[in-house]
CSV table of C-alpha atoms in Angstrom, one decimal:
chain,number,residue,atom,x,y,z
P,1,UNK,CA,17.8,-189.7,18.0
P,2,UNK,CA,21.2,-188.8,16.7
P,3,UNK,CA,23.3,-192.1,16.2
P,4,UNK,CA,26.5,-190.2,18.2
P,5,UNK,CA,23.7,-189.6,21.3
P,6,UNK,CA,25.6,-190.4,24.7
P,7,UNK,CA,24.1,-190.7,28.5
P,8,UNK,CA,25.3,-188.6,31.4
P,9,UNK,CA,24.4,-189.1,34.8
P,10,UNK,CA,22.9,-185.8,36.0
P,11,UNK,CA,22.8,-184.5,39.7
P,12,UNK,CA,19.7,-182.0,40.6
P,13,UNK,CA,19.4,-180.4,43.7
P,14,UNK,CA,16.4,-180.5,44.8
P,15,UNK,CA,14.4,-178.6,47.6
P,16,UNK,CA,10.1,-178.4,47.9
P,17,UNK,CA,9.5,-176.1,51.0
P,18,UNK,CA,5.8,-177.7,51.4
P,19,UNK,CA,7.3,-181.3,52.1
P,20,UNK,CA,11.1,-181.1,52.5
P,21,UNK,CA,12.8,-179.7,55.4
P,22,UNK,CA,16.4,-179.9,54.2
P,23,UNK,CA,17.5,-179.5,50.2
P,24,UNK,CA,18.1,-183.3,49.0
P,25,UNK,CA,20.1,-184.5,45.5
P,26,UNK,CA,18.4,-187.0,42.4
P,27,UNK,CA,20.0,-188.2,40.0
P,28,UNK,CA,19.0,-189.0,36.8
P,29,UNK,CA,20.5,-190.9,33.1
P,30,UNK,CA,20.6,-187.9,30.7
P,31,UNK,CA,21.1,-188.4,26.8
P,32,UNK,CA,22.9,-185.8,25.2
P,33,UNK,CA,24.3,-185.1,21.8
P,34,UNK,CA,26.8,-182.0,21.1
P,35,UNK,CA,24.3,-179.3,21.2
P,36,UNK,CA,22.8,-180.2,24.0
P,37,UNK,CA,22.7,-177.8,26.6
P,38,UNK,CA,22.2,-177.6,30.4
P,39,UNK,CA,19.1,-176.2,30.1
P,40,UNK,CA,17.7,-178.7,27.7
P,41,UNK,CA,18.8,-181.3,30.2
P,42,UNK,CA,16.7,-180.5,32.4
P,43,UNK,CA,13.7,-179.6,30.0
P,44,UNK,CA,14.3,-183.5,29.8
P,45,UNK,CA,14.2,-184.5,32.9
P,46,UNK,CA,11.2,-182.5,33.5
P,47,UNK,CA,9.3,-184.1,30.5
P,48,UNK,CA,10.6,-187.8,31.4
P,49,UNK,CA,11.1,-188.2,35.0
P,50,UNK,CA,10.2,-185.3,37.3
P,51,UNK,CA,7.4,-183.2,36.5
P,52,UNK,CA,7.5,-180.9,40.2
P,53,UNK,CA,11.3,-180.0,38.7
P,54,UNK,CA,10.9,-176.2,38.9
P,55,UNK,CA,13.7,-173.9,37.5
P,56,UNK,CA,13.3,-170.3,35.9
P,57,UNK,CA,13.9,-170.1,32.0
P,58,UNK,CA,13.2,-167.1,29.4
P,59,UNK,CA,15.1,-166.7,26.3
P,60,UNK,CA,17.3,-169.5,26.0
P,61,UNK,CA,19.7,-166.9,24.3
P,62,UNK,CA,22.0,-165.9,27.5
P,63,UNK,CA,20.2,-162.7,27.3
P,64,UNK,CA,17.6,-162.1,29.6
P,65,UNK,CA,19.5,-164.0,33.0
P,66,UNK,CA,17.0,-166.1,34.2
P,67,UNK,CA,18.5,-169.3,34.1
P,68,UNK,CA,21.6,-168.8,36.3
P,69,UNK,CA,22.3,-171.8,38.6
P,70,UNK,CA,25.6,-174.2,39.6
P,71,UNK,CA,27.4,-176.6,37.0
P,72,UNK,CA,29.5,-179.0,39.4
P,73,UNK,CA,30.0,-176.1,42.0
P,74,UNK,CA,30.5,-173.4,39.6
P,75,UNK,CA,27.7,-170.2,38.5
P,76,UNK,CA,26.8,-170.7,35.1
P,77,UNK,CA,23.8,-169.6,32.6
P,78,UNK,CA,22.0,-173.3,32.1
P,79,UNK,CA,21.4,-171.9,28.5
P,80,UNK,CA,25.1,-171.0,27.3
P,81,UNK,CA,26.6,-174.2,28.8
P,82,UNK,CA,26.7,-177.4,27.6
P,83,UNK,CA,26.8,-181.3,28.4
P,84,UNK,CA,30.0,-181.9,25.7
P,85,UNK,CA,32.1,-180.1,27.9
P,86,UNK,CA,31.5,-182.0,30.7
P,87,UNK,CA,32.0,-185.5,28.9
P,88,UNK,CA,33.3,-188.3,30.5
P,89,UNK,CA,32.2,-186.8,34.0
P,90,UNK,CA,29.2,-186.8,35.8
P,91,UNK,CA,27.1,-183.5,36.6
P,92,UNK,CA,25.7,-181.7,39.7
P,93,UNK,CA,23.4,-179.0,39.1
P,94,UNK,CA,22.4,-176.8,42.5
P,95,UNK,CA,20.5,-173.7,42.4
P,96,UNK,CA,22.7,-170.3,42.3
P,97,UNK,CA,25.1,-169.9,45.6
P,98,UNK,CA,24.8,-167.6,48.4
P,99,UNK,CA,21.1,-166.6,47.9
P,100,UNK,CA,17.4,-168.1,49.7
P,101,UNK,CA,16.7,-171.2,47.7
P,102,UNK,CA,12.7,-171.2,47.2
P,103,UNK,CA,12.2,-174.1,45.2
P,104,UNK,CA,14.7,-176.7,43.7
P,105,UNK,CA,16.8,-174.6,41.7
P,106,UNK,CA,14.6,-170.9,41.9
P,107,UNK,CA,16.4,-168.8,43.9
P,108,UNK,CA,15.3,-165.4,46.1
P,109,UNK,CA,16.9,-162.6,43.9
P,110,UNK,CA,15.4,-159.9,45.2
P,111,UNK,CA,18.1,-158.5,47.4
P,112,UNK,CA,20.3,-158.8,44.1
P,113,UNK,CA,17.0,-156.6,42.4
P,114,UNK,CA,17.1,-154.1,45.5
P,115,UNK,CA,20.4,-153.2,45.6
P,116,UNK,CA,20.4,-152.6,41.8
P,117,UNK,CA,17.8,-150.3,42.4
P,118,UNK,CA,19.2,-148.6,45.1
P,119,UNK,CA,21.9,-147.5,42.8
P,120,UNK,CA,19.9,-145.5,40.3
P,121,UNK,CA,20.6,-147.4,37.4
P,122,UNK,CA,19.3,-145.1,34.8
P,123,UNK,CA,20.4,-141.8,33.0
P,124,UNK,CA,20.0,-138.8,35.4
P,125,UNK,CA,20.1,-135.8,33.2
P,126,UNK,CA,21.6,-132.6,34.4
P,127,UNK,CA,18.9,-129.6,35.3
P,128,UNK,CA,19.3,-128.0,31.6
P,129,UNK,CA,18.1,-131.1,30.1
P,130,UNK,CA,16.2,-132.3,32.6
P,131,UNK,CA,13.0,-131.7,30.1
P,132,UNK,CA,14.6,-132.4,27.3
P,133,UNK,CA,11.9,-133.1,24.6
P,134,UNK,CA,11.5,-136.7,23.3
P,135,UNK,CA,11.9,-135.9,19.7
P,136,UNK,CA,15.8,-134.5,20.7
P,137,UNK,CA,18.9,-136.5,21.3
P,138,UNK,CA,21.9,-136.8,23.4
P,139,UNK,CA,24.9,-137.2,21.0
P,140,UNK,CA,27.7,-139.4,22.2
P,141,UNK,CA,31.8,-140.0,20.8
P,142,UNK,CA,32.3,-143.7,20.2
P,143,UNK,CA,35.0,-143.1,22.6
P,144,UNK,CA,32.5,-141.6,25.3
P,145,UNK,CA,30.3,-144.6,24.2
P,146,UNK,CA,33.6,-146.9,24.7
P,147,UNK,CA,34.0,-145.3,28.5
P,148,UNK,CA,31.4,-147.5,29.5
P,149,UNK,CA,29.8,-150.4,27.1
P,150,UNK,CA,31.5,-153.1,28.8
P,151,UNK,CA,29.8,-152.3,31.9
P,152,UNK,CA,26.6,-152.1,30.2
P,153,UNK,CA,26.3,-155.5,28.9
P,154,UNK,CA,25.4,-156.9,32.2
P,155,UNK,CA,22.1,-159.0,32.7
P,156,UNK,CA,21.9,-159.2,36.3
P,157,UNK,CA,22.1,-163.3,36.3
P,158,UNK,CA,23.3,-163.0,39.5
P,159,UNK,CA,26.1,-165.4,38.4
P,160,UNK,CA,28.7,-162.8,40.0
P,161,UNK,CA,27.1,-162.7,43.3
P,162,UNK,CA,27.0,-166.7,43.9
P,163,UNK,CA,31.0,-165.9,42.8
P,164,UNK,CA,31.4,-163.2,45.3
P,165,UNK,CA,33.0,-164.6,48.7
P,166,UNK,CA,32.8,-160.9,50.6
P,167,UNK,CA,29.0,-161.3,49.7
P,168,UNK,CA,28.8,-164.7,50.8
P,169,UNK,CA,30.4,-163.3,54.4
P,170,UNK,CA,28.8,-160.0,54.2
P,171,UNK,CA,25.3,-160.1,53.2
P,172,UNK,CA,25.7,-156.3,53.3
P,173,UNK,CA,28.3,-155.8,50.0
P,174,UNK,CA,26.3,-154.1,47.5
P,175,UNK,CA,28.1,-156.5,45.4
P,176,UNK,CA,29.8,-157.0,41.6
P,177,UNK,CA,26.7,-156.0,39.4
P,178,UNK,CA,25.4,-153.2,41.3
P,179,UNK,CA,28.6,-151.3,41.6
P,180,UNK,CA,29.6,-152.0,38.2
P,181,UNK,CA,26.1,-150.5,37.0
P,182,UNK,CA,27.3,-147.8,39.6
P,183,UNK,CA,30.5,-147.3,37.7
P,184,UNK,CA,28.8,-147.5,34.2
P,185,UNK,CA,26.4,-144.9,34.9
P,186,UNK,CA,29.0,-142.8,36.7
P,187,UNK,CA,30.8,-142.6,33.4
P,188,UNK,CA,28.4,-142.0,31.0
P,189,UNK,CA,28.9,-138.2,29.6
P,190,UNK,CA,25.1,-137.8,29.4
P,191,UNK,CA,24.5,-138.9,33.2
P,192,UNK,CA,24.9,-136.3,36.0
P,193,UNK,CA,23.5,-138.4,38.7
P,194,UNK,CA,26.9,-139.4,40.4
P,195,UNK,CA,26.3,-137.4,43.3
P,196,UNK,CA,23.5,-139.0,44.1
P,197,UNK,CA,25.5,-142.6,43.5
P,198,UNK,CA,28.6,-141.4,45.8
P,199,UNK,CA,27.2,-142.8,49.3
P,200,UNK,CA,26.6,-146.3,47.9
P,201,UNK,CA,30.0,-146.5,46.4
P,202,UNK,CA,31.7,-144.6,49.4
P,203,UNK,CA,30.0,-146.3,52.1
P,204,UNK,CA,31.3,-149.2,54.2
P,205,UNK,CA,29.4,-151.4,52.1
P,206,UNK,CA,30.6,-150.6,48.8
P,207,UNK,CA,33.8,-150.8,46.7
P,208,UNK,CA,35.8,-150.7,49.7
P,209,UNK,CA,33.9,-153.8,50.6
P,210,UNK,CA,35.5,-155.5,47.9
P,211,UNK,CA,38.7,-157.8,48.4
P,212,UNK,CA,39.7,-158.4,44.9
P,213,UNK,CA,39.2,-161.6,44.2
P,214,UNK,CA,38.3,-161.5,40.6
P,215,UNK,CA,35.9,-164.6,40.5
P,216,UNK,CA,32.9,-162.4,39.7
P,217,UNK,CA,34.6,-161.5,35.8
P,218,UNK,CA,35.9,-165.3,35.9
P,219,UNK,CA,32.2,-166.7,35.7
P,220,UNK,CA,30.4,-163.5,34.1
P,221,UNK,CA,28.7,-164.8,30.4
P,222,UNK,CA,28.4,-161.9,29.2
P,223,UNK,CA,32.6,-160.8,30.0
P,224,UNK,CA,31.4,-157.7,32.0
P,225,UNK,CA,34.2,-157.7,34.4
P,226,UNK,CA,33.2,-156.4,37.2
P,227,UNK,CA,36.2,-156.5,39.0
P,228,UNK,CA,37.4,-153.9,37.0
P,229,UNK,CA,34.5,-151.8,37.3
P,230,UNK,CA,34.5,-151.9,41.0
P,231,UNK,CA,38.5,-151.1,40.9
P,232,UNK,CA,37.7,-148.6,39.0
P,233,UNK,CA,35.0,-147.3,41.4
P,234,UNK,CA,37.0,-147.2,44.4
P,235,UNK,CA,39.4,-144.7,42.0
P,236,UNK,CA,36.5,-142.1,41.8
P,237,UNK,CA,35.6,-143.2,45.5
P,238,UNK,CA,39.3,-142.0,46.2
P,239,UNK,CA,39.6,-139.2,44.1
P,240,UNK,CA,35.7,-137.8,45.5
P,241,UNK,CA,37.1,-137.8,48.8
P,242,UNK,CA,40.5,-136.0,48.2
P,243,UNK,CA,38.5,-133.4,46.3
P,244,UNK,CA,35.7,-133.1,48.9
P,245,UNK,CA,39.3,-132.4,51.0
P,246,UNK,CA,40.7,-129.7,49.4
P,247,UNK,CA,37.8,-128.2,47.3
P,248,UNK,CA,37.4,-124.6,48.9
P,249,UNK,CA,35.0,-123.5,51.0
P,250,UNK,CA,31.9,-121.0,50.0
């Protein structure tokens, strides 16, 4: 052990459906030296105190998403945060916000996944390259690139969505990720699927829905802002609608 190693009491929620009938808290003494990282923690207290712990994991490189979850009330990749910056405090982790808990800190994501899906987050080519041969290429500006490669870095964590308060109220909101995938696809010169997109994004449930709180780009690791995206949306929601209005008719 590192001479500079320090103890830190840490919180866990934890919830086992088979035996527990409400979620219930443990705590435990935690050493940590700088690089020590939520995740880690609780590698720890899995290997020294609490083998049932169960918690998702993958990458460990805030890439992949699967390790979202609460830092003292707030959504945070376990991974990409650390026990330094919470020195001289103690620490409560609880499994992500606002979605089915179904075991200690593994949450339900799959109306996250669903809605995702819904949204048709993938190119849709237009008819004349609909069969477009694999060995050919769509060529792209770095400014048409630029349009939307902020949008694309998301992970879908689900960090946003534990965030969101209109989801938290309305279970309904397709929410921050799934619009802003909207939005990136929307604007990506080698998609022509926005038609297809515009009832999701127009409907009661979809930018409109959103209040503007900004939370969601506030706790995003990856700085996807999707508060922006979904702003954005609701200025191709409005400018659909007042083009549906006057377009002509055939």
């Amino acid at each position: 052990m590192e001479a500079t190693q320090k103890t830190m009491k840490v919180t866990v929620r934890r919830y086992r459906p088979e035996q527990d009938k409400e979620p219930w808290e443990q705590t435990f003494d935690v050493p940590y030296h700088k690089d020590t990282s939520v995740l880690e923690a609780l590698f720890y207290i899995k290997d020294n105190f609490e083998p049932s712990l169960s918690f998702r994991w993958s990458c460990r490189m805030a890439v992949c998403g699967s390790c979202g979850m609460m830092v003292n009330g707030v959504p945070h990749l376990a991974c990409k945060t650390f026990l330094r910056d919470y020195e001289g405090k103690s620490m409560k982790i609880e499994p992500l916000a606002n979605f089915p808990i179904e075991r200690d800190l593994v949450v339900d994501l799959s109306d996250l996944i669903e809605k995702i899906e819904r949204i048709k987050p993938y190119i849709i080519p237009d008819a004349k390259n609909a069969n477009m041969p694999l060995n050919k290429n769509f060529k792209q500006t770095p400014m048409q690139m630029e349009a939307y490669l902020q949008f694309a870095q998301c992970i879908n964590c689900g960090c946003c969505y534990a965030a969101c308060p209109q989801y938290k109220l309305n279970p309904k909101f397709i929410g921050p990720a799934a619009l802003t995938l909207l939005y990136r696809y929307n604007v990506d010169n080698r998609d022509a699927g926005a038609k297809l997109r515009a009832p999701f994004l127009n409907s009661e449930e979809g930018a409109w829905s959103c209040t503007f709180v900004g939370y969601c780009s506030e706790v995003c690791p990856k700085h996807v802002d999707p508060s922006s995206a979904i702003q954005l949306g609701k200025k191709m929601s409005a400018t659909d609608y007042v083009f549906n209005m006057i377009k002509p008719e055939h």
